[in-house]
Short mmCIF file of C-alpha atoms in Angstrom, two decimals:
data_model
loop_
_atom_site.label_atom_id
_atom_site.label_comp_id
_atom_site.label_asym_id
_atom_site.label_seq_id
_atom_site.Cartn_x
_atom_site.Cartn_y
_atom_site.Cartn_z
CA MET A 1 -23.97 0.30 20.13
CA THR A 2 -20.29 -0.24 19.67
CA GLU A 3 -18.20 0.00 16.38
CA ALA A 4 -18.25 -3.51 15.17
CA ALA A 5 -21.89 -4.26 15.93
CA GLU A 6 -22.45 -0.89 13.91
CA LEU A 7 -20.54 -3.73 11.08
CA PRO A 8 -22.48 -4.72 8.03
CA SER A 9 -22.49 -7.57 6.55
CA ALA A 10 -20.15 -8.06 3.73
CA PRO A 11 -21.52 -7.63 0.29
CA GLU A 12 -22.35 -10.77 -1.32
CA VAL A 13 -19.35 -9.31 -4.19
CA ALA A 14 -16.64 -9.55 -1.59
CA ARG A 15 -16.86 -13.28 -2.05
CA GLU A 16 -15.86 -13.09 -5.51
CA VAL A 17 -13.78 -11.08 -5.23
CA PHE A 18 -11.46 -12.55 -1.59
CA GLY A 19 -12.98 -15.94 -2.95
CA ASP A 20 -11.04 -18.90 -0.53
CA ARG A 21 -10.03 -15.68 2.03
CA PHE A 22 -13.37 -14.61 2.50
CA ASP A 23 -13.18 -15.84 5.89
CA ASP A 24 -10.33 -13.68 6.62
CA ALA A 25 -11.68 -10.83 4.85
CA VAL A 26 -14.80 -10.56 7.32
CA ARG A 27 -12.28 -11.21 10.10
CA TYR A 28 -10.16 -8.31 9.38
CA ALA A 29 -13.12 -6.52 8.90
CA GLU A 30 -13.86 -6.76 12.12
CA LEU A 31 -10.78 -5.93 13.66
CA LEU A 32 -10.56 -2.87 11.83
CA ALA A 33 -14.29 -2.03 13.64
CA GLU A 34 -12.38 -3.29 16.44
CA ALA A 35 -8.72 -2.55 17.18
CA GLY A 36 -9.14 0.08 14.26
CA VAL A 37 -11.30 1.78 15.40
CA GLN A 38 -10.16 2.01 19.92
CA ARG A 39 -6.36 2.09 17.90
CA GLY A 40 -7.24 5.10 16.23
CA LEU A 41 -5.47 3.59 12.85
CA ILE A 42 -9.45 4.60 11.07
CA GLY A 43 -11.94 6.95 12.53
CA PRO A 44 -16.03 5.52 13.32
CA ARG A 45 -17.59 6.91 10.60
CA GLU A 46 -15.91 4.44 8.35
CA VAL A 47 -17.03 1.66 10.21
CA PRO A 48 -20.25 1.48 8.49
CA ARG A 49 -18.78 2.00 4.96
CA LEU A 50 -14.86 -0.37 5.29
CA TRP A 51 -16.18 -2.88 2.80
CA GLU A 52 -17.23 -0.68 -0.38
CA ARG A 53 -14.87 2.52 0.84
CA HIS A 54 -11.91 0.42 2.16
CA LEU A 55 -11.95 -3.33 1.58
CA LEU A 56 -13.19 -3.97 -1.86
CA ASN A 57 -11.46 0.16 -3.14
CA CYS A 58 -8.69 -1.66 -1.93
CA ALA A 59 -8.89 -4.82 -2.95
CA VAL A 60 -9.39 -3.69 -6.70
CA LEU A 61 -6.24 -2.31 -6.62
CA SER A 62 -5.15 -6.45 -7.56
CA GLU A 63 -6.40 -5.39 -11.66
CA VAL A 64 -3.43 -3.18 -12.08
CA VAL A 65 -1.01 -4.91 -9.77
CA PRO A 66 1.55 -7.68 -12.12
CA GLU A 67 1.69 -11.66 -11.46
CA GLY A 68 4.47 -12.82 -9.21
CA VAL A 69 6.62 -9.16 -8.26
CA THR A 70 7.23 -7.44 -4.95
CA VAL A 71 5.02 -4.71 -3.58
CA CYS A 72 6.17 -2.43 -0.83
CA ASP A 73 3.08 -0.32 1.41
CA VAL A 74 4.66 3.06 1.98
CA GLY A 75 2.32 4.30 4.51
CA SER A 76 0.12 1.58 5.06
CA GLY A 77 -1.58 2.19 7.85
CA ALA A 78 -4.48 0.05 8.77
CA GLY A 79 -3.13 -1.80 6.15
CA LEU A 80 -4.52 -0.25 3.20
CA PRO A 81 -4.35 -0.64 0.66
CA GLY A 82 -1.54 -3.85 1.62
CA ILE A 83 -3.21 -6.48 3.70
CA PRO A 84 -6.46 -6.72 1.05
CA LEU A 85 -4.18 -7.15 -1.98
CA ALA A 86 -2.21 -9.42 0.37
CA LEU A 87 -5.23 -10.93 0.57
CA VAL A 88 -6.72 -11.41 -2.66
CA ARG A 89 -3.02 -12.35 -4.42
CA GLU A 90 -0.77 -14.64 -3.01
CA ASP A 91 0.96 -15.11 -5.80
CA LEU A 92 2.79 -10.43 -4.51
CA LYS A 93 5.94 -10.62 -1.44
CA ILE A 94 3.85 -6.91 0.29
CA THR A 95 5.97 -6.02 2.61
CA LEU A 96 3.51 -3.07 4.47
CA LEU A 97 5.89 0.56 5.14
CA GLU A 98 4.64 2.30 8.51
CA PRO A 99 6.17 4.29 10.77
CA LEU A 100 4.33 4.18 13.98
CA LEU A 101 5.10 1.79 16.24
CA ARG A 102 1.61 2.03 17.08
CA ARG A 103 0.31 0.35 13.53
CA THR A 104 3.21 -1.59 13.17
CA ASN A 105 2.26 -3.25 16.31
CA PHE A 106 -1.68 -4.08 14.93
CA LEU A 107 -0.11 -4.80 11.33
CA THR A 108 1.65 -7.83 12.44
CA GLU A 109 -0.91 -8.81 14.67
CA VAL A 110 -3.54 -8.96 12.00
CA VAL A 111 -0.64 -10.28 9.63
CA GLU A 112 0.01 -13.60 12.24
CA LEU A 113 -3.65 -13.50 12.38
CA LEU A 114 -4.31 -14.13 8.96
CA GLY A 115 -1.49 -16.25 8.24
CA LEU A 116 -0.86 -14.27 5.78
CA ASP A 117 2.76 -16.03 4.98
CA HIS A 118 3.48 -14.27 2.18
CA VAL A 119 3.61 -10.73 3.54
CA THR A 120 5.74 -9.00 6.42
CA VAL A 121 5.68 -5.70 8.30
CA ALA A 122 8.80 -2.99 8.83
CA ARG A 123 8.72 0.00 10.80
CA GLY A 124 9.71 2.87 9.21
CA ARG A 125 10.45 6.01 7.05
CA ALA A 126 10.88 4.80 3.72
CA GLU A 127 13.51 7.72 3.55
CA GLU A 128 15.19 5.68 5.51
CA VAL A 129 15.39 1.93 4.97
CA MET A 130 16.60 2.93 1.77
CA GLY A 131 19.72 0.56 1.42
CA THR A 132 18.31 -2.15 4.07
CA MET A 133 15.15 -2.64 2.19
CA SER A 134 15.42 -4.63 -1.63
CA PRO A 135 14.43 -2.40 -4.20
CA VAL A 136 10.85 -3.94 -4.79
CA HIS A 137 8.55 -3.92 -8.64
CA VAL A 138 6.11 -2.02 -6.92
CA VAL A 139 4.61 0.21 -4.64
CA THR A 140 1.94 0.48 -3.49
CA ALA A 141 -0.40 3.40 -1.75
CA ARG A 142 -2.96 5.25 -0.93
CA ALA A 143 -4.31 8.65 1.18
CA VAL A 144 -0.46 9.32 2.18
CA ALA A 145 0.57 13.23 0.58
CA PRO A 146 -0.12 14.46 -2.44
CA LEU A 147 1.76 12.90 -5.58
CA ASP A 148 4.74 15.37 -6.16
CA ARG A 149 5.61 14.87 -1.96
CA LEU A 150 4.77 10.42 -1.85
CA ALA A 151 7.01 10.66 -4.82
CA THR A 152 9.65 11.49 -3.09
CA TRP A 153 9.26 8.80 -1.00
CA GLY A 154 8.04 5.42 -2.53
CA ILE A 155 9.81 5.99 -6.38
CA PRO A 156 13.43 5.19 -5.01
CA LEU A 157 12.67 2.34 -3.28
CA LEU A 158 11.21 0.73 -6.95
CA ARG A 159 13.63 -1.22 -8.74
CA PRO A 160 14.57 -0.38 -12.36
CA TYR A 161 11.88 -0.13 -14.57
CA GLY A 162 9.60 -1.18 -11.95
CA GLU A 163 6.04 1.49 -11.77
CA MET A 164 4.26 2.98 -8.52
CA LEU A 165 0.56 3.28 -7.72
CA ALA A 166 -1.24 5.73 -5.98
CA LEU A 167 -5.15 5.41 -5.35
CA LYS A 168 -6.29 8.65 -5.47
CA GLY A 169 -9.03 10.85 -5.79
CA ASP A 170 -10.83 13.44 -7.79
CA THR A 171 -7.64 15.27 -7.33
CA ALA A 172 -6.13 12.71 -9.68
CA GLU A 173 -5.76 14.40 -13.31
CA GLU A 174 -4.79 17.72 -11.12
CA GLU A 175 -1.67 16.00 -8.49
CA LEU A 176 -0.51 14.57 -11.39
CA LYS A 177 -0.71 17.53 -13.86
CA SER A 178 1.28 19.72 -11.02
CA ALA A 179 3.62 17.06 -10.24
CA ALA A 180 4.68 16.84 -13.51
CA THR A 181 8.17 18.33 -12.60
CA ALA A 182 9.06 16.51 -9.45
CA LEU A 183 8.07 12.94 -11.53
CA SER A 184 10.90 13.23 -14.22
CA LYS A 185 12.95 14.67 -11.86
CA LEU A 186 12.19 11.49 -10.27
CA GLY A 187 12.91 8.94 -13.32
CA ALA A 188 9.49 8.22 -13.71
CA VAL A 189 9.26 7.91 -17.80
CA GLY A 190 5.50 7.36 -18.02
CA THR A 191 2.22 8.23 -16.17
CA SER A 192 -1.54 7.22 -16.70
CA ILE A 193 -5.26 7.02 -14.00
CA LEU A 194 -6.85 4.08 -14.83
CA GLN A 195 -10.15 3.41 -13.41
CA VAL A 196 -10.43 -0.13 -11.69
CA GLY A 197 -12.69 -2.18 -10.20
CA GLU A 198 -16.22 -2.16 -12.07
CA GLY A 199 -19.02 -4.09 -10.81
CA VAL A 200 -17.00 -4.31 -7.73
CA VAL A 201 -17.41 -0.58 -6.22
CA GLU A 202 -18.94 2.59 -7.35
CA PRO A 203 -17.19 4.90 -8.10
CA LEU A 204 -14.65 2.93 -9.30
CA SER A 205 -10.77 3.02 -8.09
CA THR A 206 -9.52 5.54 -9.25
CA VAL A 207 -5.34 4.97 -9.55
CA VAL A 208 -2.36 7.18 -11.25
CA ARG A 209 0.21 5.14 -12.27
CA VAL A 210 4.09 5.87 -12.66
CA GLU A 211 5.96 4.03 -14.24
CA VAL A 212 9.43 4.31 -14.01
CA GLY A 213 13.33 3.88 -16.34
CA GLU A 214 16.66 2.40 -15.38
CA SER A 215 17.47 5.05 -12.48
CA PRO A 216 14.58 5.20 -10.28
CA GLY A 217 14.33 8.14 -8.49
CA GLY A 218 16.86 10.48 -10.03
CA VAL A 219 21.03 10.99 -10.22
CA ARG A 220 20.29 11.60 -6.52
CA PHE A 221 19.27 8.56 -5.09
CA ALA A 222 20.77 6.82 -7.32
CA ALA A 223 24.06 8.24 -5.60
CA LYS A 224 22.02 7.70 -2.36
CA ARG A 225 22.02 4.49 -3.56
CA ALA A 226 25.48 2.87 -3.95
CA LYS A 227 26.54 4.84 -1.51
CA ALA A 228 24.25 3.11 0.92
CA ALA A 229 24.51 -0.67 -0.61
CA ARG A 230 29.30 0.24 0.34
CA THR A 231 28.27 1.07 3.27
CA GLY A 232 25.99 -2.47 4.24
CA ARG A 233 28.84 -3.97 1.44
CA THR A 234 31.46 -2.69 4.92
CA ARG A 235 29.16 -3.35 7.85
CA ARG A 236 29.27 -7.44 6.62
CA ARG A 237 33.23 -7.44 6.64
CA ARG A 238 33.36 -6.95 9.70
#
């Protein structure tokens, strides 16, 4: 039996969540079950639970993303949560940021195949693209790293008064407590734990929200950002 044959039919609730993009969501699930497994982007054991654990779990993040904003999905991997979010929210401008070539190749193929014109794929690490990528309103992430480390990568990519939304599991509260000092140094002014996906996923998806003030990343990253901006201006004048 192949991985694709193990992919279950989409649950009925998926039609409600993805709406006009339901067929594209099905195609994305098939791509994950086939090419995603073959290229080592997801484990074959994840195929039977792709809908509940991955696509729907990520799509419900849309409940807490403001309308019409720019989003950077840090460490996008196989496109989670960025691609499910893009399928349900065409009002967003989303960048899928991923350092590994085999993953960005897969993401580019998916974006082109599904006609996601509001999605851009960028190769690189978060700390490398500062100054070359425009700051965004929202940074998203899922299963990338513990919150304190994730924050050092994601928060500096935010615009002033932006927010980071990290999909987490049972460790959310513990991670938030452990990261409190680091978040404060990075310019965070508010944190909360949200439960989303009622009536769609069980258990509910847990989201850690980190809101920043006027200096995302804190003083050190403000100086680094200013230096990158000056370097960019110098290059443009040449």
